[in-house]
């Protein structure tokens, strides 16, 4: 059986989050014990936990942990604590909708338990966070099964992926990488090209690490190699994740995704997005309504330590970009493969 890393899980005693610190990969496999919402918020902001589904899961678990520490409060103060903690966790990263989706789900449950004691609410929220984790695991598998059907049946399949939409980004086997894991388990011949994904290098540090660990044939390329790879006929399909999908099918994902979609269109190569339905935000009609996070310029000037630009270089550092729906061949979700026109397909899938 193919093995993949667990990005987020409960600590054995259930009183903390146990996360794999992704800022330390691939040099060191360090797991962190996070006991407070403050610690969880820091881990999300610093990208120790990252990837849209994993951020949502971590936030839900962090909220549950924090409230379990405050069951001695009177009900009104406990409710206030809940709202403040949701605010703290929501304020970490603005783009991936899964964060807000998970917190809203937790808040709704708490609201439905109006007359319950803090102890009961905290206990139910712990259960809900566990359900969010378990459901994500199942959604990843279903995405994998639907995505598998899109792979050409014959020959060595060349897949280009970007950033990390694998196990490290979710509660299960990933989204874009789920079909890859399932194909590997079936012994299908697959070669994955992983773009390194400047500036935070999720492709080289994380995707290559987790695929190598699973025995998948993976080749690292600098982001600038993508066009040449396609020109050489080495790529049969592009497969990426999503941080938020608008109601019309526009996709916001890691910076660099849009240029891959343009290149794929030019070369007549299918461009697939894989994401759970929790990444769809129907409240946003078009992609340009999605907030794009800007990161610290030092991540571009200095990367992981060494100065690679003049220390005072002006930098524009968006963490994500927008791929218009018209460039996307299909969106692979846990509820099936969605094809254009996306507005109708998305509405139907969410019903
Ligand atoms: O900044 P990151 O590393 O959190 O960005 C991650 C991505 O852009 C992923 O492609 C996306 O979240 C999908 S993860 C299943």
GROMACS .gro file of C-alpha atoms and ligand atoms in nm:
model
  366
    1UNK     CA    1   0.000   0.000   0.000
    2UNK     CA    2   0.121   0.352  -0.083
    3UNK     CA    3   0.203   0.550   0.227
    4UNK     CA    4   0.170   0.923   0.264
    5UNK     CA    5   0.252   1.163   0.546
    6UNK     CA    6  -0.005   1.296   0.792
    7UNK     CA    7   0.012   1.675   0.791
    8UNK     CA    8  -0.234   1.726   1.079
    9UNK     CA    9  -0.369   1.490   1.342
   10UNK     CA   10  -0.470   1.488   1.705
   11UNK     CA   11  -0.193   1.417   1.954
   12UNK     CA   12  -0.236   1.078   2.121
   13UNK     CA   13  -0.395   1.234   2.432
   14UNK     CA   14  -0.643   1.434   2.217
   15UNK     CA   15  -0.540   1.755   2.394
   16UNK     CA   16  -0.321   1.901   2.122
   17UNK     CA   17  -0.265   1.917   1.752
   18UNK     CA   18   0.023   1.717   1.615
   19UNK     CA   19   0.150   1.880   1.294
   20UNK     CA   20   0.441   1.812   1.067
   21UNK     CA   21   0.636   2.140   1.048
   22UNK     CA   22   0.648   2.194   0.671
   23UNK     CA   23   0.894   2.483   0.697
   24UNK     CA   24   1.155   2.227   0.806
   25UNK     CA   25   1.106   1.987   0.514
   26UNK     CA   26   1.285   1.825   0.343
   27UNK     CA   27   1.583   1.866   0.577
   28UNK     CA   28   1.412   1.751   0.894
   29UNK     CA   29   1.089   1.574   0.987
   30UNK     CA   30   0.984   1.766   1.295
   31UNK     CA   31   0.641   1.723   1.452
   32UNK     CA   32   0.502   2.002   1.669
   33UNK     CA   33   0.261   1.980   1.959
   34UNK     CA   34   0.021   2.276   1.945
   35UNK     CA   35  -0.204   2.323   2.248
   36UNK     CA   36  -0.356   2.669   2.200
   37UNK     CA   37  -0.535   2.855   1.921
   38UNK     CA   38  -0.257   3.113   1.934
   39UNK     CA   39  -0.002   2.842   1.852
   40UNK     CA   40  -0.222   2.704   1.574
   41UNK     CA   41  -0.267   3.053   1.427
   42UNK     CA   42   0.109   3.105   1.427
   43UNK     CA   43   0.161   2.768   1.255
   44UNK     CA   44  -0.087   2.858   0.980
   45UNK     CA   45   0.056   3.208   0.930
   46UNK     CA   46   0.414   3.077   0.914
   47UNK     CA   47   0.304   2.795   0.678
   48UNK     CA   48   0.410   2.515   0.912
   49UNK     CA   49   0.064   2.386   0.820
   50UNK     CA   50  -0.041   2.490   0.470
   51UNK     CA   51  -0.256   2.389   0.176
   52UNK     CA   52  -0.623   2.486   0.168
   53UNK     CA   53  -0.787   2.176   0.322
   54UNK     CA   54  -0.515   2.134   0.589
   55UNK     CA   55  -0.552   2.496   0.697
   56UNK     CA   56  -0.927   2.448   0.747
   57UNK     CA   57  -0.877   2.128   0.941
   58UNK     CA   58  -0.609   2.282   1.164
   59UNK     CA   59  -0.827   2.585   1.236
   60UNK     CA   60  -1.126   2.371   1.335
   61UNK     CA   61  -0.907   2.159   1.562
   62UNK     CA   62  -0.738   2.467   1.709
   63UNK     CA   63  -1.077   2.619   1.790
   64UNK     CA   64  -1.191   2.299   1.960
   65UNK     CA   65  -0.870   2.280   2.165
   66UNK     CA   66  -0.893   2.640   2.277
   67UNK     CA   67  -1.253   2.606   2.391
   68UNK     CA   68  -1.178   2.284   2.578
   69UNK     CA   69  -0.934   2.490   2.787
   70UNK     CA   70  -1.209   2.737   2.883
   71UNK     CA   71  -1.505   2.524   2.990
   72UNK     CA   72  -1.487   2.685   3.336
   73UNK     CA   73  -1.616   3.016   3.194
   74UNK     CA   74  -1.976   3.129   3.232
   75UNK     CA   75  -2.180   3.078   2.915
   76UNK     CA   76  -2.169   3.440   2.785
   77UNK     CA   77  -1.790   3.461   2.836
   78UNK     CA   78  -1.748   3.120   2.675
   79UNK     CA   79  -1.946   3.236   2.368
   80UNK     CA   80  -1.730   3.549   2.352
   81UNK     CA   81  -1.418   3.332   2.368
   82UNK     CA   82  -1.553   3.128   2.076
   83UNK     CA   83  -1.603   3.439   1.862
   84UNK     CA   84  -1.262   3.582   1.954
   85UNK     CA   85  -1.089   3.254   1.873
   86UNK     CA   86  -1.267   3.227   1.538
   87UNK     CA   87  -1.146   3.581   1.464
   88UNK     CA   88  -0.788   3.495   1.560
   89UNK     CA   89  -0.780   3.186   1.339
   90UNK     CA   90  -0.961   3.351   1.046
   91UNK     CA   91  -0.711   3.634   1.048
   92UNK     CA   92  -0.417   3.412   0.950
   93UNK     CA   93  -0.444   3.366   0.573
   94UNK     CA   94  -0.708   3.529   0.351
   95UNK     CA   95  -0.728   3.327   0.030
   96UNK     CA   96  -0.809   2.958   0.089
   97UNK     CA   97  -1.181   2.942   0.158
   98UNK     CA   98  -1.155   2.613   0.348
   99UNK     CA   99  -1.036   2.809   0.652
  100UNK     CA  100  -1.355   3.015   0.666
  101UNK     CA  101  -1.571   2.721   0.563
  102UNK     CA  102  -1.440   2.509   0.855
  103UNK     CA  103  -1.473   2.788   1.112
  104UNK     CA  104  -1.825   2.866   0.994
  105UNK     CA  105  -1.922   2.500   1.025
  106UNK     CA  106  -1.790   2.497   1.384
  107UNK     CA  107  -1.966   2.823   1.467
  108UNK     CA  108  -2.296   2.695   1.327
  109UNK     CA  109  -2.277   2.383   1.540
  110UNK     CA  110  -2.204   2.590   1.851
  111UNK     CA  111  -2.499   2.818   1.770
  112UNK     CA  112  -2.731   2.518   1.744
  113UNK     CA  113  -2.633   2.418   2.100
  114UNK     CA  114  -2.767   2.740   2.244
  115UNK     CA  115  -2.867   2.610   2.588
  116UNK     CA  116  -2.583   2.364   2.637
  117UNK     CA  117  -2.307   2.404   2.893
  118UNK     CA  118  -1.955   2.505   2.782
  119UNK     CA  119  -1.837   2.151   2.855
  120UNK     CA  120  -2.095   2.001   2.618
  121UNK     CA  121  -2.027   2.258   2.344
  122UNK     CA  122  -1.651   2.203   2.368
  123UNK     CA  123  -1.697   1.827   2.349
  124UNK     CA  124  -1.924   1.852   2.043
  125UNK     CA  125  -1.679   2.089   1.871
  126UNK     CA  126  -1.398   1.841   1.926
  127UNK     CA  127  -1.614   1.580   1.753
  128UNK     CA  128  -1.695   1.818   1.468
  129UNK     CA  129  -1.326   1.895   1.408
  130UNK     CA  130  -1.258   1.520   1.397
  131UNK     CA  131  -1.542   1.483   1.144
  132UNK     CA  132  -1.393   1.758   0.925
  133UNK     CA  133  -1.062   1.571   0.927
  134UNK     CA  134  -1.221   1.233   0.850
  135UNK     CA  135  -1.445   1.374   0.578
  136UNK     CA  136  -1.150   1.543   0.410
  137UNK     CA  137  -0.967   1.211   0.406
  138UNK     CA  138  -1.265   1.050   0.231
  139UNK     CA  139  -1.302   1.344  -0.012
  140UNK     CA  140  -0.937   1.309  -0.115
  141UNK     CA  141  -0.990   0.943  -0.197
  142UNK     CA  142  -1.299   1.019  -0.404
  143UNK     CA  143  -1.112   1.296  -0.591
  144UNK     CA  144  -0.841   1.040  -0.659
  145UNK     CA  145  -1.090   0.791  -0.799
  146UNK     CA  146  -1.256   1.048  -1.025
  147UNK     CA  147  -0.919   1.185  -1.137
  148UNK     CA  148  -0.781   0.841  -1.215
  149UNK     CA  149  -1.039   0.803  -1.493
  150UNK     CA  150  -0.890   1.110  -1.668
  151UNK     CA  151  -0.544   0.960  -1.710
  152UNK     CA  152  -0.466   0.823  -2.056
  153UNK     CA  153  -0.490   0.442  -2.033
  154UNK     CA  154  -0.172   0.362  -2.227
  155UNK     CA  155   0.197   0.447  -2.205
  156UNK     CA  156   0.393   0.651  -1.953
  157UNK     CA  157   0.171   0.940  -1.849
  158UNK     CA  158   0.355   1.270  -1.802
  159UNK     CA  159   0.188   1.484  -1.535
  160UNK     CA  160   0.297   1.838  -1.455
  161UNK     CA  161   0.196   1.968  -1.113
  162UNK     CA  162   0.259   2.290  -0.926
  163UNK     CA  163   0.300   2.377  -0.559
  164UNK     CA  164   0.190   2.098  -0.328
  165UNK     CA  165  -0.163   1.965  -0.344
  166UNK     CA  166  -0.069   1.634  -0.189
  167UNK     CA  167  -0.104   1.466   0.148
  168UNK     CA  168   0.087   1.750   0.310
  169UNK     CA  169  -0.187   1.992   0.207
  170UNK     CA  170  -0.488   1.788   0.325
  171UNK     CA  171  -0.618   1.542   0.581
  172UNK     CA  172  -0.573   1.251   0.340
  173UNK     CA  173  -0.384   1.162   0.023
  174UNK     CA  174  -0.416   1.508  -0.130
  175UNK     CA  175  -0.623   1.649  -0.414
  176UNK     CA  176  -0.411   1.689  -0.729
  177UNK     CA  177  -0.180   1.412  -0.609
  178UNK     CA  178  -0.461   1.172  -0.513
  179UNK     CA  179  -0.498   1.029  -0.868
  180UNK     CA  180  -0.119   0.996  -0.876
  181UNK     CA  181  -0.115   0.790  -0.555
  182UNK     CA  182  -0.398   0.569  -0.681
  183UNK     CA  183  -0.232   0.523  -1.020
  184UNK     CA  184   0.090   0.426  -0.847
  185UNK     CA  185  -0.099   0.175  -0.629
  186UNK     CA  186  -0.236   0.017  -0.950
  187UNK     CA  187   0.113  -0.007  -1.096
  188UNK     CA  188   0.036   0.242  -1.376
  189UNK     CA  189   0.333   0.406  -1.549
  190UNK     CA  190   0.344   0.769  -1.451
  191UNK     CA  191   0.609   1.039  -1.451
  192UNK     CA  192   0.535   1.347  -1.243
  193UNK     CA  193   0.713   1.674  -1.312
  194UNK     CA  194   0.703   1.900  -1.007
  195UNK     CA  195   0.764   2.270  -1.062
  196UNK     CA  196   0.971   2.403  -0.775
  197UNK     CA  197   0.719   2.682  -0.700
  198UNK     CA  198   0.914   2.993  -0.615
  199UNK     CA  199   0.934   3.163  -0.376
  200UNK     CA  200   0.833   2.918  -0.100
  201UNK     CA  201   0.935   2.608  -0.295
  202UNK     CA  202   0.639   2.389  -0.201
  203UNK     CA  203   0.703   2.190  -0.521
  204UNK     CA  204   1.065   2.107  -0.456
  205UNK     CA  205   1.057   2.087  -0.076
  206UNK     CA  206   0.721   1.917  -0.031
  207UNK     CA  207   0.583   1.754  -0.348
  208UNK     CA  208   0.910   1.592  -0.445
  209UNK     CA  209   0.964   1.482  -0.085
  210UNK     CA  210   0.624   1.317  -0.044
  211UNK     CA  211   0.619   1.155  -0.391
  212UNK     CA  212   0.971   1.017  -0.358
  213UNK     CA  213   0.876   0.876  -0.018
  214UNK     CA  214   0.582   0.697  -0.186
  215UNK     CA  215   0.797   0.554  -0.464
  216UNK     CA  216   0.643   0.772  -0.738
  217UNK     CA  217   0.860   0.860  -1.038
  218UNK     CA  218   0.900   1.235  -0.982
  219UNK     CA  219   1.130   1.484  -1.152
  220UNK     CA  220   1.195   1.832  -1.017
  221UNK     CA  221   1.200   2.120  -1.265
  222UNK     CA  222   1.257   2.491  -1.216
  223UNK     CA  223   0.931   2.677  -1.279
  224UNK     CA  224   1.079   2.824  -1.596
  225UNK     CA  225   1.108   2.478  -1.756
  226UNK     CA  226   0.731   2.424  -1.791
  227UNK     CA  227   0.694   2.562  -2.146
  228UNK     CA  228   0.990   2.366  -2.277
  229UNK     CA  229   0.861   2.045  -2.120
  230UNK     CA  230   0.531   2.090  -2.302
  231UNK     CA  231   0.703   2.179  -2.629
  232UNK     CA  232   0.901   1.855  -2.602
  233UNK     CA  233   0.582   1.652  -2.562
  234UNK     CA  234   0.669   1.530  -2.215
  235UNK     CA  235   0.347   1.649  -2.050
  236UNK     CA  236   0.016   1.472  -2.115
  237UNK     CA  237  -0.178   1.673  -1.861
  238UNK     CA  238  -0.144   1.943  -1.597
  239UNK     CA  239  -0.295   1.868  -1.257
  240UNK     CA  240  -0.309   2.132  -0.981
  241UNK     CA  241  -0.508   2.209  -0.667
  242UNK     CA  242  -0.718   2.512  -0.574
  243UNK     CA  243  -0.738   2.750  -0.282
  244UNK     CA  244  -1.077   2.886  -0.379
  245UNK     CA  245  -1.312   2.828  -0.671
  246UNK     CA  246  -1.563   3.098  -0.761
  247UNK     CA  247  -1.923   3.020  -0.859
  248UNK     CA  248  -1.833   3.059  -1.228
  249UNK     CA  249  -1.542   2.811  -1.211
  250UNK     CA  250  -1.257   3.063  -1.194
  251UNK     CA  251  -0.980   2.915  -0.981
  252UNK     CA  252  -0.739   3.084  -0.744
  253UNK     CA  253  -0.435   2.870  -0.672
  254UNK     CA  254  -0.064   2.908  -0.603
  255UNK     CA  255   0.115   3.184  -0.791
  256UNK     CA  256   0.238   3.043  -1.121
  257UNK     CA  257  -0.074   2.835  -1.188
  258UNK     CA  258  -0.219   3.080  -1.440
  259UNK     CA  259   0.087   3.077  -1.663
  260UNK     CA  260   0.075   2.695  -1.671
  261UNK     CA  261  -0.289   2.711  -1.784
  262UNK     CA  262  -0.199   2.954  -2.064
  263UNK     CA  263   0.090   2.733  -2.172
  264UNK     CA  264  -0.127   2.421  -2.161
  265UNK     CA  265  -0.390   2.588  -2.381
  266UNK     CA  266  -0.121   2.691  -2.632
  267UNK     CA  267   0.007   2.333  -2.649
  268UNK     CA  268  -0.338   2.167  -2.654
  269UNK     CA  269  -0.274   1.990  -2.322
  270UNK     CA  270  -0.562   1.930  -2.076
  271UNK     CA  271  -0.545   2.147  -1.765
  272UNK     CA  272  -0.719   1.990  -1.464
  273UNK     CA  273  -0.792   2.136  -1.122
  274UNK     CA  274  -0.860   1.896  -0.835
  275UNK     CA  275  -1.034   2.021  -0.521
  276UNK     CA  276  -1.290   1.920  -0.260
  277UNK     CA  277  -1.629   2.090  -0.270
  278UNK     CA  278  -1.524   2.271   0.050
  279UNK     CA  279  -1.295   2.482  -0.175
  280UNK     CA  280  -1.591   2.619  -0.373
  281UNK     CA  281  -1.714   2.962  -0.265
  282UNK     CA  282  -2.053   3.024  -0.422
  283UNK     CA  283  -2.074   3.361  -0.248
  284UNK     CA  284  -1.807   3.487  -0.489
  285UNK     CA  285  -1.949   3.506  -0.844
  286UNK     CA  286  -1.612   3.547  -1.023
  287UNK     CA  287  -1.248   3.487  -0.939
  288UNK     CA  288  -1.157   3.853  -0.927
  289UNK     CA  289  -1.368   3.881  -0.610
  290UNK     CA  290  -1.131   3.645  -0.425
  291UNK     CA  291  -0.878   3.814  -0.195
  292UNK     CA  292  -0.519   3.737  -0.294
  293UNK     CA  293  -0.272   3.713  -0.009
  294UNK     CA  294   0.051   3.909  -0.040
  295UNK     CA  295   0.345   3.764   0.148
  296UNK     CA  296   0.647   3.922   0.313
  297UNK     CA  297   0.890   4.052   0.044
  298UNK     CA  298   1.170   3.885   0.237
  299UNK     CA  299   1.038   3.547   0.117
  300UNK     CA  300   1.137   3.659  -0.236
  301UNK     CA  301   1.452   3.855  -0.155
  302UNK     CA  302   1.594   3.609   0.093
  303UNK     CA  303   1.407   3.281   0.041
  304UNK     CA  304   1.515   3.039   0.306
  305UNK     CA  305   1.809   3.242   0.429
  306UNK     CA  306   2.047   3.362   0.161
  307UNK     CA  307   2.006   3.704   0.002
  308UNK     CA  308   1.918   3.650  -0.367
  309UNK     CA  309   1.841   4.014  -0.455
  310UNK     CA  310   1.964   4.351  -0.335
  311UNK     CA  311   1.846   4.383   0.026
  312UNK     CA  312   1.635   4.687  -0.061
  313UNK     CA  313   1.487   4.550  -0.390
  314UNK     CA  314   1.122   4.641  -0.439
  315UNK     CA  315   0.915   4.323  -0.446
  316UNK     CA  316   0.559   4.233  -0.542
  317UNK     CA  317   0.480   3.902  -0.372
  318UNK     CA  318   0.129   3.768  -0.440
  319UNK     CA  319   0.097   3.415  -0.302
  320UNK     CA  320  -0.179   3.315  -0.547
  321UNK     CA  321  -0.309   3.393  -0.894
  322UNK     CA  322  -0.633   3.359  -1.084
  323UNK     CA  323  -0.692   3.108  -1.363
  324UNK     CA  324  -1.006   3.193  -1.563
  325UNK     CA  325  -1.256   2.911  -1.600
  326UNK     CA  326  -1.220   2.915  -1.979
  327UNK     CA  327  -0.864   2.776  -1.948
  328UNK     CA  328  -0.970   2.483  -1.730
  329UNK     CA  329  -1.052   2.154  -1.901
  330UNK     CA  330  -1.227   2.005  -1.597
  331UNK     CA  331  -1.253   2.042  -1.220
  332UNK     CA  332  -1.216   1.712  -1.037
  333UNK     CA  333  -1.413   1.713  -0.712
  334UNK     CA  334  -1.521   1.458  -0.455
  335UNK     CA  335  -1.864   1.472  -0.623
  336UNK     CA  336  -1.741   1.398  -0.972
  337UNK     CA  337  -1.567   1.562  -1.266
  338UNK     CA  338  -1.716   1.901  -1.351
  339UNK     CA  339  -1.702   2.027  -1.710
  340UNK     CA  340  -1.790   2.365  -1.861
  341UNK     CA  341  -2.017   2.551  -1.834
  342UNK     CA  342  -1.900   2.554  -1.472
  343UNK     CA  343  -2.166   2.777  -1.318
  344UNK     CA  344  -2.432   2.512  -1.385
  345UNK     CA  345  -2.203   2.217  -1.310
  346UNK     CA  346  -2.098   2.367  -0.976
  347UNK     CA  347  -2.455   2.449  -0.877
  348UNK     CA  348  -2.563   2.095  -0.955
  349UNK     CA  349  -2.268   1.936  -0.770
  350UNK     CA  350  -2.340   2.138  -0.457
  351UNK     CA  351  -2.712   2.069  -0.449
  352LIG     O1  352   0.056   2.886   0.021
  352LIG     P1  353   0.016   2.741   0.028
  352LIG     O2  354   0.131   2.648   0.029
  352LIG     O3  355  -0.082   2.716   0.141
  352LIG     O4  356  -0.063   2.718  -0.108
  352LIG     C1  357  -0.112   2.592  -0.139
  352LIG     C2  358  -0.173   2.582  -0.272
  352LIG     O5  359  -0.180   2.676  -0.347
  352LIG     C3  360  -0.235   2.450  -0.309
  352LIG     O6  361  -0.226   2.426  -0.446
  352LIG     C4  362  -0.384   2.452  -0.269
  352LIG     O7  363  -0.398   2.495  -0.139
  352LIG     C5  364  -0.447   2.320  -0.286
  352LIG     S1  365  -0.394   2.208  -0.163
  352LIG     C6  366  -0.484   2.066  -0.176
   0.00000   0.00000   0.00000
